[in-house]
mmCIF file of C-alpha atoms in Angstrom:
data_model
loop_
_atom_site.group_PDB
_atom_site.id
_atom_site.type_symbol
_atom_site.label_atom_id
_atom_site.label_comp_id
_atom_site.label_asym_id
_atom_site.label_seq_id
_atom_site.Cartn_x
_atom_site.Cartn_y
_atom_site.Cartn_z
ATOM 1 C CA UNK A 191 123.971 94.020 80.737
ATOM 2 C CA UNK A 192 124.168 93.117 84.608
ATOM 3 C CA UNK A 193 125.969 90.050 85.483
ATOM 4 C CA UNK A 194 122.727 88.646 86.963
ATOM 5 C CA UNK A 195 120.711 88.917 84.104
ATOM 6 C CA UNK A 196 118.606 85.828 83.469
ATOM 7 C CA UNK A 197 119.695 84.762 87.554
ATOM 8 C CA UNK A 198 118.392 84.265 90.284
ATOM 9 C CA UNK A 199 118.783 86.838 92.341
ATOM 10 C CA UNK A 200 119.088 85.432 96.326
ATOM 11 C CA UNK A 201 118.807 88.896 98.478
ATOM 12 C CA UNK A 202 117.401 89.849 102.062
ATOM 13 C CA UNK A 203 113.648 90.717 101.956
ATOM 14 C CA UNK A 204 111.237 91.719 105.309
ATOM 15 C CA UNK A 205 108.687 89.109 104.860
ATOM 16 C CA UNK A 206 105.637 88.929 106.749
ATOM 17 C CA UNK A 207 104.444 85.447 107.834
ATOM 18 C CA UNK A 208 101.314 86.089 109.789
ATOM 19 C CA UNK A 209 98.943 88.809 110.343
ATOM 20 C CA UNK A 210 100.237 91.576 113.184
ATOM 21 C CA UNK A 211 103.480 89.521 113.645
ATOM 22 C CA UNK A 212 106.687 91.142 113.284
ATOM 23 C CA UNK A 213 108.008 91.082 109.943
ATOM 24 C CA UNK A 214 111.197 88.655 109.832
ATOM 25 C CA UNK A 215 114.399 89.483 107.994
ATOM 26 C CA UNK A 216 114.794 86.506 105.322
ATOM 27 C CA UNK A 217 117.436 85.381 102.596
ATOM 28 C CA UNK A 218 114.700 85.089 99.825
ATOM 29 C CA UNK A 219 115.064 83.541 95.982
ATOM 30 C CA UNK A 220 113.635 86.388 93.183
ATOM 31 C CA UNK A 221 113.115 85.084 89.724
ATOM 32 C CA UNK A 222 114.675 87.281 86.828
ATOM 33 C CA UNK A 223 112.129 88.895 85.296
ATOM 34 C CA UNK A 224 109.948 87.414 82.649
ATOM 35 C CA UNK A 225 107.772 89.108 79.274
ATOM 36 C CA UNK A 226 106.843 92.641 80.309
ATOM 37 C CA UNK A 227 108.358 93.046 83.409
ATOM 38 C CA UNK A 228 111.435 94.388 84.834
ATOM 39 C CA UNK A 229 113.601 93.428 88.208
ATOM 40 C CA UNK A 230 114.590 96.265 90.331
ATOM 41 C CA UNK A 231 117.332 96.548 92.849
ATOM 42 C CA UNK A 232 115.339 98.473 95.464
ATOM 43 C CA UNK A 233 117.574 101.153 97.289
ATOM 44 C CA UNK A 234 114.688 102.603 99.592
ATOM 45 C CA UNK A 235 111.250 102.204 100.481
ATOM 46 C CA UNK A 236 108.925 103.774 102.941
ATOM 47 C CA UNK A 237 105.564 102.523 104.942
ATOM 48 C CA UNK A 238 102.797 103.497 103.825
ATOM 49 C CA UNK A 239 99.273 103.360 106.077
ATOM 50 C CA UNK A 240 97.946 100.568 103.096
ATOM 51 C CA UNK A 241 100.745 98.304 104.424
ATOM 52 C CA UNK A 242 99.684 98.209 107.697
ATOM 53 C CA UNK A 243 96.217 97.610 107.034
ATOM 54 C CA UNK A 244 97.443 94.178 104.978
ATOM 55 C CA UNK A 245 99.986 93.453 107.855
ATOM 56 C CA UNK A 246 96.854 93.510 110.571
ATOM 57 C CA UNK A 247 94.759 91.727 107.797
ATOM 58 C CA UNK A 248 91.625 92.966 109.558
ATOM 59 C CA UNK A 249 88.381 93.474 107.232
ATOM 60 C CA UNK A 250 90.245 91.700 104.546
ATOM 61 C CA UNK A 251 91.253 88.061 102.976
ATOM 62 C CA UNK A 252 94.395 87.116 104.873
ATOM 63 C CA UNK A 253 97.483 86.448 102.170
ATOM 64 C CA UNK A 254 100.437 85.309 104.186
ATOM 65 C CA UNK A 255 103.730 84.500 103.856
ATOM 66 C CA UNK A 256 103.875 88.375 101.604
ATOM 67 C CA UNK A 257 106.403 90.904 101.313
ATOM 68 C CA UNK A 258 104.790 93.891 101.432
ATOM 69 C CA UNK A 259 105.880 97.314 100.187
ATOM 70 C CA UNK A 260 104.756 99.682 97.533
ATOM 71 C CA UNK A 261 106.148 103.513 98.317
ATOM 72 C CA UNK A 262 109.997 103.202 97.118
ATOM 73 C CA UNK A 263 113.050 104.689 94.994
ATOM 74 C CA UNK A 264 115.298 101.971 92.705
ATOM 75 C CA UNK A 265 117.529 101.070 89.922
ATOM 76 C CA UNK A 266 116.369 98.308 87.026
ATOM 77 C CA UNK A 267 118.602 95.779 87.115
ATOM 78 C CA UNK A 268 116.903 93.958 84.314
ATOM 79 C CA UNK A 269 114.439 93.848 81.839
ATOM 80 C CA UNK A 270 112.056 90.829 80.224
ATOM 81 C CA UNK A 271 111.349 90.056 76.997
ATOM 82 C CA UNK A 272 109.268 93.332 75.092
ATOM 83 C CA UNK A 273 110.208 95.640 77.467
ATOM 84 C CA UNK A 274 111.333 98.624 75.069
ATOM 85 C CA UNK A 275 111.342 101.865 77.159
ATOM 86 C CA UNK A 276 113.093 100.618 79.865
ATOM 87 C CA UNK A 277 116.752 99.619 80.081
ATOM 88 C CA UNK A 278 119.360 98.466 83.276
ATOM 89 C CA UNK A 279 120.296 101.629 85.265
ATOM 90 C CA UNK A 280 117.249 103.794 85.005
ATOM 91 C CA UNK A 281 115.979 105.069 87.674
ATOM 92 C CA UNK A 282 112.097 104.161 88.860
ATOM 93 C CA UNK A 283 109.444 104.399 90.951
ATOM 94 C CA UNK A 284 107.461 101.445 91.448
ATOM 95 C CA UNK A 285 103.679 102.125 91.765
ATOM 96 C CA UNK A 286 101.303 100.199 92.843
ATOM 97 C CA UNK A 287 98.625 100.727 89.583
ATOM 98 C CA UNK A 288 99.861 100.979 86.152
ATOM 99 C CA UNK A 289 99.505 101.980 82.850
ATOM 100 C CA UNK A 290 99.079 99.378 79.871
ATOM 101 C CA UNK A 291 98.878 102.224 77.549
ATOM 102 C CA UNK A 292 96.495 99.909 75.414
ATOM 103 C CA UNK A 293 93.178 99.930 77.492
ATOM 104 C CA UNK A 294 90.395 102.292 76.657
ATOM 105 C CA UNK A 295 91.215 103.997 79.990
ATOM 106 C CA UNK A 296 95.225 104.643 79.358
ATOM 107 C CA UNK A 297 93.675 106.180 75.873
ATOM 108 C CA UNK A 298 91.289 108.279 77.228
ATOM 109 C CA UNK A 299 92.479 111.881 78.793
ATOM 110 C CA UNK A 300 89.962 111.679 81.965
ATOM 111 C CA UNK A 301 91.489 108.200 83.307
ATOM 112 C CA UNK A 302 93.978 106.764 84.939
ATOM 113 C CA UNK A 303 92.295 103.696 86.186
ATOM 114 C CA UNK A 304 94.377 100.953 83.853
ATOM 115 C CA UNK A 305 91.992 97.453 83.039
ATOM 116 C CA UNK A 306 94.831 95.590 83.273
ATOM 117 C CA UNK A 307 96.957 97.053 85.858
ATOM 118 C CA UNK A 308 94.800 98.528 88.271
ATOM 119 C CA UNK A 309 95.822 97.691 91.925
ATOM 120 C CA UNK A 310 94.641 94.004 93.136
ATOM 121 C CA UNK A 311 95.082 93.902 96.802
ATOM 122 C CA UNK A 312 93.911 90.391 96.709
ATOM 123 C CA UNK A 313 96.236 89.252 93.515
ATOM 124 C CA UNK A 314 99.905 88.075 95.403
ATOM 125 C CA UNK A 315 101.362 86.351 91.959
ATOM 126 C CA UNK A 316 102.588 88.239 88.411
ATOM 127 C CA UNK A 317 99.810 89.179 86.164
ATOM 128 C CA UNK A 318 101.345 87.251 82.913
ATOM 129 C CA UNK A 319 101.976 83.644 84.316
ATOM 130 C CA UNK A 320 99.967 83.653 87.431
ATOM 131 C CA UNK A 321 103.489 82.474 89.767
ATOM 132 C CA UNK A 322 105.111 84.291 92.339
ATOM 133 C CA UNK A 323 109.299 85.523 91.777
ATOM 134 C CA UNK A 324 109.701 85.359 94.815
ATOM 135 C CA UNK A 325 110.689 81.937 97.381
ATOM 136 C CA UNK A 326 112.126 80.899 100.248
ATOM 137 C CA UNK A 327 113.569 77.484 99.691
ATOM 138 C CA UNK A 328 111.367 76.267 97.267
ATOM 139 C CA UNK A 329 108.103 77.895 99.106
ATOM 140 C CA UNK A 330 106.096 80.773 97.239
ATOM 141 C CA UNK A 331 105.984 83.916 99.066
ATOM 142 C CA UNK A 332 102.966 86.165 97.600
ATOM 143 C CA UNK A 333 103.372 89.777 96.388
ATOM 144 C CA UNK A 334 101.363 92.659 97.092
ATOM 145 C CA UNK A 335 100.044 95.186 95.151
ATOM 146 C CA UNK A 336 102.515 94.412 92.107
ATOM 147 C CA UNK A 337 104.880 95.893 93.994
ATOM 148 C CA UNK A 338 106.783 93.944 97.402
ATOM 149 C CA UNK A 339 109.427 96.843 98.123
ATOM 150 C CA UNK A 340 110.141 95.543 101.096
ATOM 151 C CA UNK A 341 113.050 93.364 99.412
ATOM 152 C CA UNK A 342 116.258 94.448 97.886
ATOM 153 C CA UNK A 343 115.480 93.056 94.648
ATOM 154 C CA UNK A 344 111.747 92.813 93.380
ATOM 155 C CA UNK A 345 109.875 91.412 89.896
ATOM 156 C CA UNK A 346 107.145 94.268 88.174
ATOM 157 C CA UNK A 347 104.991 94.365 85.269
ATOM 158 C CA UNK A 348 106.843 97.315 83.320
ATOM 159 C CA UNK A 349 103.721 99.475 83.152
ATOM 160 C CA UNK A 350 103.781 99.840 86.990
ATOM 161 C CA UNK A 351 107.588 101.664 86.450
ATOM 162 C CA UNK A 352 108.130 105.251 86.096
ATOM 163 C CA UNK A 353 111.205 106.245 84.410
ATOM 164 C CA UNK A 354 112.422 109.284 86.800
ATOM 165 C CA UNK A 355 115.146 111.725 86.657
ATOM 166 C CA UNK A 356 118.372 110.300 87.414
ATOM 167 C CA UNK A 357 119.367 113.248 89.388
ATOM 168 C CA UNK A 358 116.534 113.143 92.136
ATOM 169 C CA UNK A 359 117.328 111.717 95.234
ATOM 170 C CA UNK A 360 115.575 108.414 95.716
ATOM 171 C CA UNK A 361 115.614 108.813 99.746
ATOM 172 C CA UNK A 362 113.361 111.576 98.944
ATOM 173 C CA UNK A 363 111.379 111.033 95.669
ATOM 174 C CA UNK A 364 110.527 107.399 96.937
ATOM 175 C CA UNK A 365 107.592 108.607 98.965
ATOM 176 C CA UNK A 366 106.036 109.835 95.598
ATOM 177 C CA UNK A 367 104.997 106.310 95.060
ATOM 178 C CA UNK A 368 101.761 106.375 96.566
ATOM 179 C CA UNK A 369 100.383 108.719 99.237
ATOM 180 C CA UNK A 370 101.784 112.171 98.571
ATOM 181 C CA UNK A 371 101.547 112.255 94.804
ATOM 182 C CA UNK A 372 97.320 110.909 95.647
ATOM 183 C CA UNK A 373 97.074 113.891 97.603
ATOM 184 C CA UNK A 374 98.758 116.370 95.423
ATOM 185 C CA UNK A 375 97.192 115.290 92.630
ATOM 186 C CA UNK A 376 93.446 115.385 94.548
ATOM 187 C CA UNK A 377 93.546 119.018 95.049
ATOM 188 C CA UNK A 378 95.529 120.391 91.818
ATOM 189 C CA UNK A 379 93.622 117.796 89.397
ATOM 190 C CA UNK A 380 90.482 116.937 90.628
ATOM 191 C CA UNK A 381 89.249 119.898 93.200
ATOM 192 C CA UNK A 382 91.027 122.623 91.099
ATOM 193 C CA UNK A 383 90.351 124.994 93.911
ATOM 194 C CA UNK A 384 91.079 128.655 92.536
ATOM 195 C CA UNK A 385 93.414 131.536 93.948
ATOM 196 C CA UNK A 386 92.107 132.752 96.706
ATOM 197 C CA UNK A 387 89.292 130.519 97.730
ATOM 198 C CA UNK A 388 88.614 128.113 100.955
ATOM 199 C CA UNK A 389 89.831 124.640 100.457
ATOM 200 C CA UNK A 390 88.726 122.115 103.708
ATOM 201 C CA UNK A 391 90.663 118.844 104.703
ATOM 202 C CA UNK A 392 89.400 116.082 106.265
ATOM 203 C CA UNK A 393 92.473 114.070 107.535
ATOM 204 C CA UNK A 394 95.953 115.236 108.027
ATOM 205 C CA UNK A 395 97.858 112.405 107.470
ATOM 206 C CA UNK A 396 100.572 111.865 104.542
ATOM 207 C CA UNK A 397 97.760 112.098 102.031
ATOM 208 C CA UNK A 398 95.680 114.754 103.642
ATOM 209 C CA UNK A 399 98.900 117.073 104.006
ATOM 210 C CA UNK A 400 100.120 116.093 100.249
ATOM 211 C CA UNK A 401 96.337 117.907 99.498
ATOM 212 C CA UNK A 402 97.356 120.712 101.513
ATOM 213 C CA UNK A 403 100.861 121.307 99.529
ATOM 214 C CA UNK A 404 98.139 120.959 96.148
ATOM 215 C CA UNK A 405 95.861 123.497 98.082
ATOM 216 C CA UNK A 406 98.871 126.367 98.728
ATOM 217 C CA UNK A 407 100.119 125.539 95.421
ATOM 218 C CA UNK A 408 96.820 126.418 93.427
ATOM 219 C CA UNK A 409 96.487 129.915 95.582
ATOM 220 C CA UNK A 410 93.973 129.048 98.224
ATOM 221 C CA UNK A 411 93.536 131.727 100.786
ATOM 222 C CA UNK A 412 92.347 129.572 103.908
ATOM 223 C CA UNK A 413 92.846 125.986 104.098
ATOM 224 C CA UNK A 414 91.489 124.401 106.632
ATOM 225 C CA UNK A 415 92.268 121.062 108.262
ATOM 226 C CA UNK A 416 90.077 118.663 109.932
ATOM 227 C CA UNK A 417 90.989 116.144 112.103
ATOM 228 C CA UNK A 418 90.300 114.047 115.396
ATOM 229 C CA UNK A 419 93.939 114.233 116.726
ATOM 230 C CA UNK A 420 94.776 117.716 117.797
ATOM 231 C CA UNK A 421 98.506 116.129 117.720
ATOM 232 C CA UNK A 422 98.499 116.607 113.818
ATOM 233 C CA UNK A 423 98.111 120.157 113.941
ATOM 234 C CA UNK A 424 101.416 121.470 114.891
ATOM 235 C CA UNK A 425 102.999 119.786 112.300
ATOM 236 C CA UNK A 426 100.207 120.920 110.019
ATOM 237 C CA UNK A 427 101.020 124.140 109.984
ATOM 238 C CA UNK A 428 104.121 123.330 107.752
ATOM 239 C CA UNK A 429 102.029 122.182 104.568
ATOM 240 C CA UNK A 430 100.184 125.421 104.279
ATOM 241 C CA UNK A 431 97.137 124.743 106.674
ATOM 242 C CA UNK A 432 95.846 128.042 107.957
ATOM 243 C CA UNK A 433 92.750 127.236 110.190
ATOM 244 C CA UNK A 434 91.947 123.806 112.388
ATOM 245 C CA UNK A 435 88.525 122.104 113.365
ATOM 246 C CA UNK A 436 88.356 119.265 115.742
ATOM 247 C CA UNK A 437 84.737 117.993 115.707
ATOM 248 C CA UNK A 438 84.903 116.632 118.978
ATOM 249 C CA UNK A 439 85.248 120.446 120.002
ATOM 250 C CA UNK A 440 81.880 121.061 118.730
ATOM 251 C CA UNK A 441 78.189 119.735 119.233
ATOM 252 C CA UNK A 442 76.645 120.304 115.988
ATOM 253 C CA UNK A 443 77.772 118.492 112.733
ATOM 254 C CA UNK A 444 81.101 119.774 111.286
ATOM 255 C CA UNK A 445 79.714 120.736 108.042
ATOM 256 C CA UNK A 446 77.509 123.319 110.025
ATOM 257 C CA UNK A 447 80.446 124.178 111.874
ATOM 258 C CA UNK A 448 82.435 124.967 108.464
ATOM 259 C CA UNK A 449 79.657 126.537 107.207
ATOM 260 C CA UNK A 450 79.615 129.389 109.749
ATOM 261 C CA UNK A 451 83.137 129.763 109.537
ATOM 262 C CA UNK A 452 83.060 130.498 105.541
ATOM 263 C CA UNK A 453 79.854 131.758 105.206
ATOM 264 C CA UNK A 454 77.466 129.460 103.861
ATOM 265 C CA UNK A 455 80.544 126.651 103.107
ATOM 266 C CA UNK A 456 83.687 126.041 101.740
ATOM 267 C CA UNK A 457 84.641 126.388 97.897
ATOM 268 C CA UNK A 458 86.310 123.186 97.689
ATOM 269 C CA UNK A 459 86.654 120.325 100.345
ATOM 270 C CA UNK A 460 88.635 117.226 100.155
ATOM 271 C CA UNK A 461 88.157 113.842 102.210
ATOM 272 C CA UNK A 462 91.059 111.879 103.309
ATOM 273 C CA UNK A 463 90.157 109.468 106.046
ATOM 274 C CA UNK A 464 88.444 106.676 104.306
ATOM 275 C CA UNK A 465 85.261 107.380 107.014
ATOM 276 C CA UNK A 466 81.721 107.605 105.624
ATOM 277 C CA UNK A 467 81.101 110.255 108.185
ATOM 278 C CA UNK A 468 83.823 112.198 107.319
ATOM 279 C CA UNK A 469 82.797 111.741 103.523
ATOM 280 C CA UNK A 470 79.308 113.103 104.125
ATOM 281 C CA UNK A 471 80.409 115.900 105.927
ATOM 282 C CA UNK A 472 83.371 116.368 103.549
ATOM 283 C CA UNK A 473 80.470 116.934 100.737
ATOM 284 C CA UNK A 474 77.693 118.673 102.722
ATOM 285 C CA UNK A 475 80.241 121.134 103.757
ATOM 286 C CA UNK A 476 80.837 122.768 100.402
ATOM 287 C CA UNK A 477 78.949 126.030 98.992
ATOM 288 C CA UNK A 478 75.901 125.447 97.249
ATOM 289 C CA UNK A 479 76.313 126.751 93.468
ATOM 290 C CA UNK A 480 79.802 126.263 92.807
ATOM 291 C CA UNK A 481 81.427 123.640 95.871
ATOM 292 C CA UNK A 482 83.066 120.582 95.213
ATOM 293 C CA UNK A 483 83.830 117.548 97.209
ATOM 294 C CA UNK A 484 86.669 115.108 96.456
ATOM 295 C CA UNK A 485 86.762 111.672 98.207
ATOM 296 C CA UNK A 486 90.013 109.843 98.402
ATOM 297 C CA UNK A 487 89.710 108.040 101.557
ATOM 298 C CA UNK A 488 89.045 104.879 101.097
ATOM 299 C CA UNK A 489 85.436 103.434 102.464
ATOM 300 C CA UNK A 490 84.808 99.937 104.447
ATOM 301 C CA UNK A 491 83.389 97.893 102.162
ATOM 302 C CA UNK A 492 80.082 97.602 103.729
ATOM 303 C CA UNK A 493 79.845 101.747 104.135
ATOM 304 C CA UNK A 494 77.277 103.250 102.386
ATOM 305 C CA UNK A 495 76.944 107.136 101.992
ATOM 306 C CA UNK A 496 74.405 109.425 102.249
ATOM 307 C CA UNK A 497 72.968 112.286 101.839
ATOM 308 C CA UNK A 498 69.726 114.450 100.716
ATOM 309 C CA UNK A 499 69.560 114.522 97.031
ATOM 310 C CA UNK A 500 68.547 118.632 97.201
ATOM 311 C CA UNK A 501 72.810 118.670 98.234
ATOM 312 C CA UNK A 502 73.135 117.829 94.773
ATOM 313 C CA UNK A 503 70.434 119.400 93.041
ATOM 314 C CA UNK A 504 71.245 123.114 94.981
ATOM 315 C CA UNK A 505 74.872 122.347 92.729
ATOM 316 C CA UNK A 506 77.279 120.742 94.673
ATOM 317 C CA UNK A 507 79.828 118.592 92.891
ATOM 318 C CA UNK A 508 81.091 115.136 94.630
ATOM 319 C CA UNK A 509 83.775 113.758 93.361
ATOM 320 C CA UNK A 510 86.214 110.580 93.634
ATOM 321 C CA UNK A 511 89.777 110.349 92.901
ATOM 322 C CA UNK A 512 92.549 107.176 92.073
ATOM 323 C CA UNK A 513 95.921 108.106 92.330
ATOM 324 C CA UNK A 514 95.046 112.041 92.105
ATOM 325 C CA UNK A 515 93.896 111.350 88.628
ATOM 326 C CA UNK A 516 97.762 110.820 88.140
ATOM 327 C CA UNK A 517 98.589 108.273 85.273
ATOM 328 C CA UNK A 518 101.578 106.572 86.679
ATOM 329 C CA UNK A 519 104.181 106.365 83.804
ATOM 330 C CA UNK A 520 103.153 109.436 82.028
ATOM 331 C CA UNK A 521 102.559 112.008 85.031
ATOM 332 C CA UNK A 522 104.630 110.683 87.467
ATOM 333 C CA UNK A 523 108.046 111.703 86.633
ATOM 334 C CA UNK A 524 106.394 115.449 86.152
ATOM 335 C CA UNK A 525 105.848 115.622 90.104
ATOM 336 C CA UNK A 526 109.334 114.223 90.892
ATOM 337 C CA UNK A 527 110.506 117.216 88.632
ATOM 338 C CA UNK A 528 107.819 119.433 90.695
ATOM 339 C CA UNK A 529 110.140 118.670 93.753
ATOM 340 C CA UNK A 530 113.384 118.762 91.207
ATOM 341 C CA UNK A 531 112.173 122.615 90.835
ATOM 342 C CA UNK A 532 111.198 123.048 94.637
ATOM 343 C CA UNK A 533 107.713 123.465 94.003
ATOM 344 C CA UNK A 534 107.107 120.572 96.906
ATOM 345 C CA UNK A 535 109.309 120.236 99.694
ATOM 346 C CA UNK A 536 109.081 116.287 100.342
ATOM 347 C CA UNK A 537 111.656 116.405 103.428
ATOM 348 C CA UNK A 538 108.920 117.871 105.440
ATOM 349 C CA UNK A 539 106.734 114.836 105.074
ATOM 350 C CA UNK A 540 109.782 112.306 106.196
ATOM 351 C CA UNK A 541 110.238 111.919 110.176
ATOM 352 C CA UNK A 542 112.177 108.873 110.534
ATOM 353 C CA UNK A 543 114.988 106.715 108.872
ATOM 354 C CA UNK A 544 115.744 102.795 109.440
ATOM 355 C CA UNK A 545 117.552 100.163 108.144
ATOM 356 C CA UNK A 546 115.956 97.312 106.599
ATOM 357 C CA UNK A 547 116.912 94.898 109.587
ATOM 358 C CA UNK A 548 115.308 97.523 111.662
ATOM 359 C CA UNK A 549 111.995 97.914 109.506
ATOM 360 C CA UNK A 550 109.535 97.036 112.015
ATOM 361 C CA UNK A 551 110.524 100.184 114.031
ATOM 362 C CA UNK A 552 108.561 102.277 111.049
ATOM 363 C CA UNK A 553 105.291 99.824 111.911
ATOM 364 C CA UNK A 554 105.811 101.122 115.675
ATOM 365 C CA UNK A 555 106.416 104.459 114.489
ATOM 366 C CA UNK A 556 102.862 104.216 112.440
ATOM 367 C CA UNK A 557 100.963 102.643 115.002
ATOM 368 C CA UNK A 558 101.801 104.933 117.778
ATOM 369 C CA UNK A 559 100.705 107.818 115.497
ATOM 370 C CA UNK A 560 104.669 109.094 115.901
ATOM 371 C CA UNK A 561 105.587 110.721 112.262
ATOM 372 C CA UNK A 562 104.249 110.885 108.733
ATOM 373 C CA UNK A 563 106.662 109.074 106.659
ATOM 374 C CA UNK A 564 109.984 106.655 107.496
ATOM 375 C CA UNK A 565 112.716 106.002 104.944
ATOM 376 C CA UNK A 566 113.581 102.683 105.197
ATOM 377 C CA UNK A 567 117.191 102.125 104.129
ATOM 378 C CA UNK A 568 118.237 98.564 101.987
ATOM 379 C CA UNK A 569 121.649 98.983 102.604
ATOM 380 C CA UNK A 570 123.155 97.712 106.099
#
């Protein structure tokens, strides 16, 4: 047993007090963990492209003071009451949906979308009491996403903790959390593209490039990567993508324009941006007969998409996708050993490394478009 067990545990945390503001280095209070949940001493985290979007708080409910967080690498320190397949010293993930293993979806084979631990964005306090476990002085500071990695020590409900190897290298593995593994698992469980055959990306961010590594794994002959920033494909070129469209090179819709490239459309596309357009193009760019679409972008809430129902009826597939269909406690520590066997190559995807005290270098990095991932250390 640790010697903190049943403490409170008074660490340094990156807490972010207003929206856009830079995040401020604080001595914060964590609560040990109560029924079904475990504490975690965090040794690294990452930013992730969700966190920024909470930090601006633009389109959304502001929920401030919050530590953020949700891609990172760490050690149980200790474990609440019923927690039974978990002990101090294992090695997690944190992620930022869960599996109950009770719910109708953890039973059935085609989900992964938990009832009772599917991400919240707007939930800051613990599922089982409704409280926060973490404060500064007395003052609740909210969570996010189940998660807040951006502390040395955090509170989670156990079914958001994968068990992982003990040999992988949590610098590494961390970024598995969220973004990479959601791209992976896009293209080799949901679009299922066969050897040899056309697979199109819309986006080549982390997630976008995570479908490309999916994509080369499967056997696709031509992969080919859409995007707005001609910036992103350079680096591209290192996660298997063989051909690049910018549409602002072109005056006719880019679903024409991938249609003339792969005569009459591509056998499998897959949307990463989160923008409608994108989406529709994403789905009207696939072969009739046999194409399939697979959004994983994810839409402004007022977005509605659209198409002609004959896209459908002429046998195109559309598709959505949570997590890359990736059940977090079950599937998860499979892809860490996918990297274990070098079957992914996850230092490719990391561009930067910080301290914690230093963590609002990785929001500049983000913002000025500079890099795909940054490490952010705990240690000083």
């Amino acid at each position: 047993m640790s010697s903190t067990t049943g403490q409170v545990i008074r660490c340094r945390a990156a807490v972010a007090w207003e929206a856009g503001k830079p995040l401020v280095i604080e001595k914060v209070e964590v609560a040990p963990p109560k029924a079904m949940e475990v504490r975690l001493k965090i040794l690294f985290t990452s930013l992730c492209h969700t966190d920024l979007y909470f930090w601006e708080a633009k389109g959304q409910t502001p929920m401030f003071p919050r530590i953020l967080g949700h891609e990172a690498g760490g050690i149980v320190e200790s474990v609440g009451e019923g927690v039974t397949d978990l002990k101090p010293g294992d090695h997690v993930l944190p992620v930022f949906t869960g599996e109950c293993k009770e719910c109708a979806h953890c039973k059935s084979e085609e989900s992964n979308m938990c009832d009772l631990l599917r991400i919240n964005t707007d939930r800051g306090v613990m599922i089982g009491d409704g409280q926060s476990r973490f404060s500064i002085n007395g003052k609740p500071i909210y969570h996010f996403v189940g998660t807040s990695t951006f502390s040395e020590y955090t509170v989670c409900h156990v079914g958001s903790v994968a068990k992982i190897n003990p040999l992988a290298p949590l610098d590494k593995v961390c970024i598995l959390s969220c973004g990479i593994t959601t791209g992976l698992g896009a293209a080799l469980n949901v679009a299922q593209p066969k050897k040899g055959s056309t697979v199109a990306i819309f986006g080549l961010g982390a997630v976008g490039l995570g479908a490309a590594e999916g994509a080369r794994i499967a056997g696709a002959s031509r992969i080919i990567g859409i995007d707005m920033n001609p910036k992103r494909f350079i680096e591209a070129k290192k996660f298997g993508i063989t051909e690049f469209v910018n549409p602002k090179d072109h005056d006719k819709p880019v679903q024409e324009v991938l249609a003339e490239m792969t005569g009459g459309g591509v056998d499998r596309s897959i949307e990463c941006t989160g923008n409608v357009n994108a989406m529709i193009s994403a789905f009207e760019c696939v072969h009739d007969g046999w194409g399939v679409a697979v959004l994983v972008g994810v839409p402004n809430k007022d977005d509605v998409f659209k198409t002609h129902p004959m896209n459908l009826l002429n046998e195109r597939t559309l598709k959505g996708t949570f997590f890359g269909n990736y059940k977090p406690k079950s599937d998860l520590p499979s892809v860490v050993e996918m990297y274990m066997n070098k079957e992914i190559e996850l230092e490719k995807f990391i561009t930067h490394e910080v301290p914690l005290s230093e963590i609002n270098k990785a929001f500049d990095y983000m913002l000025g478009g500079d890099g795909l991932r940054c490490i952010i250390r705990m240690d000083t």
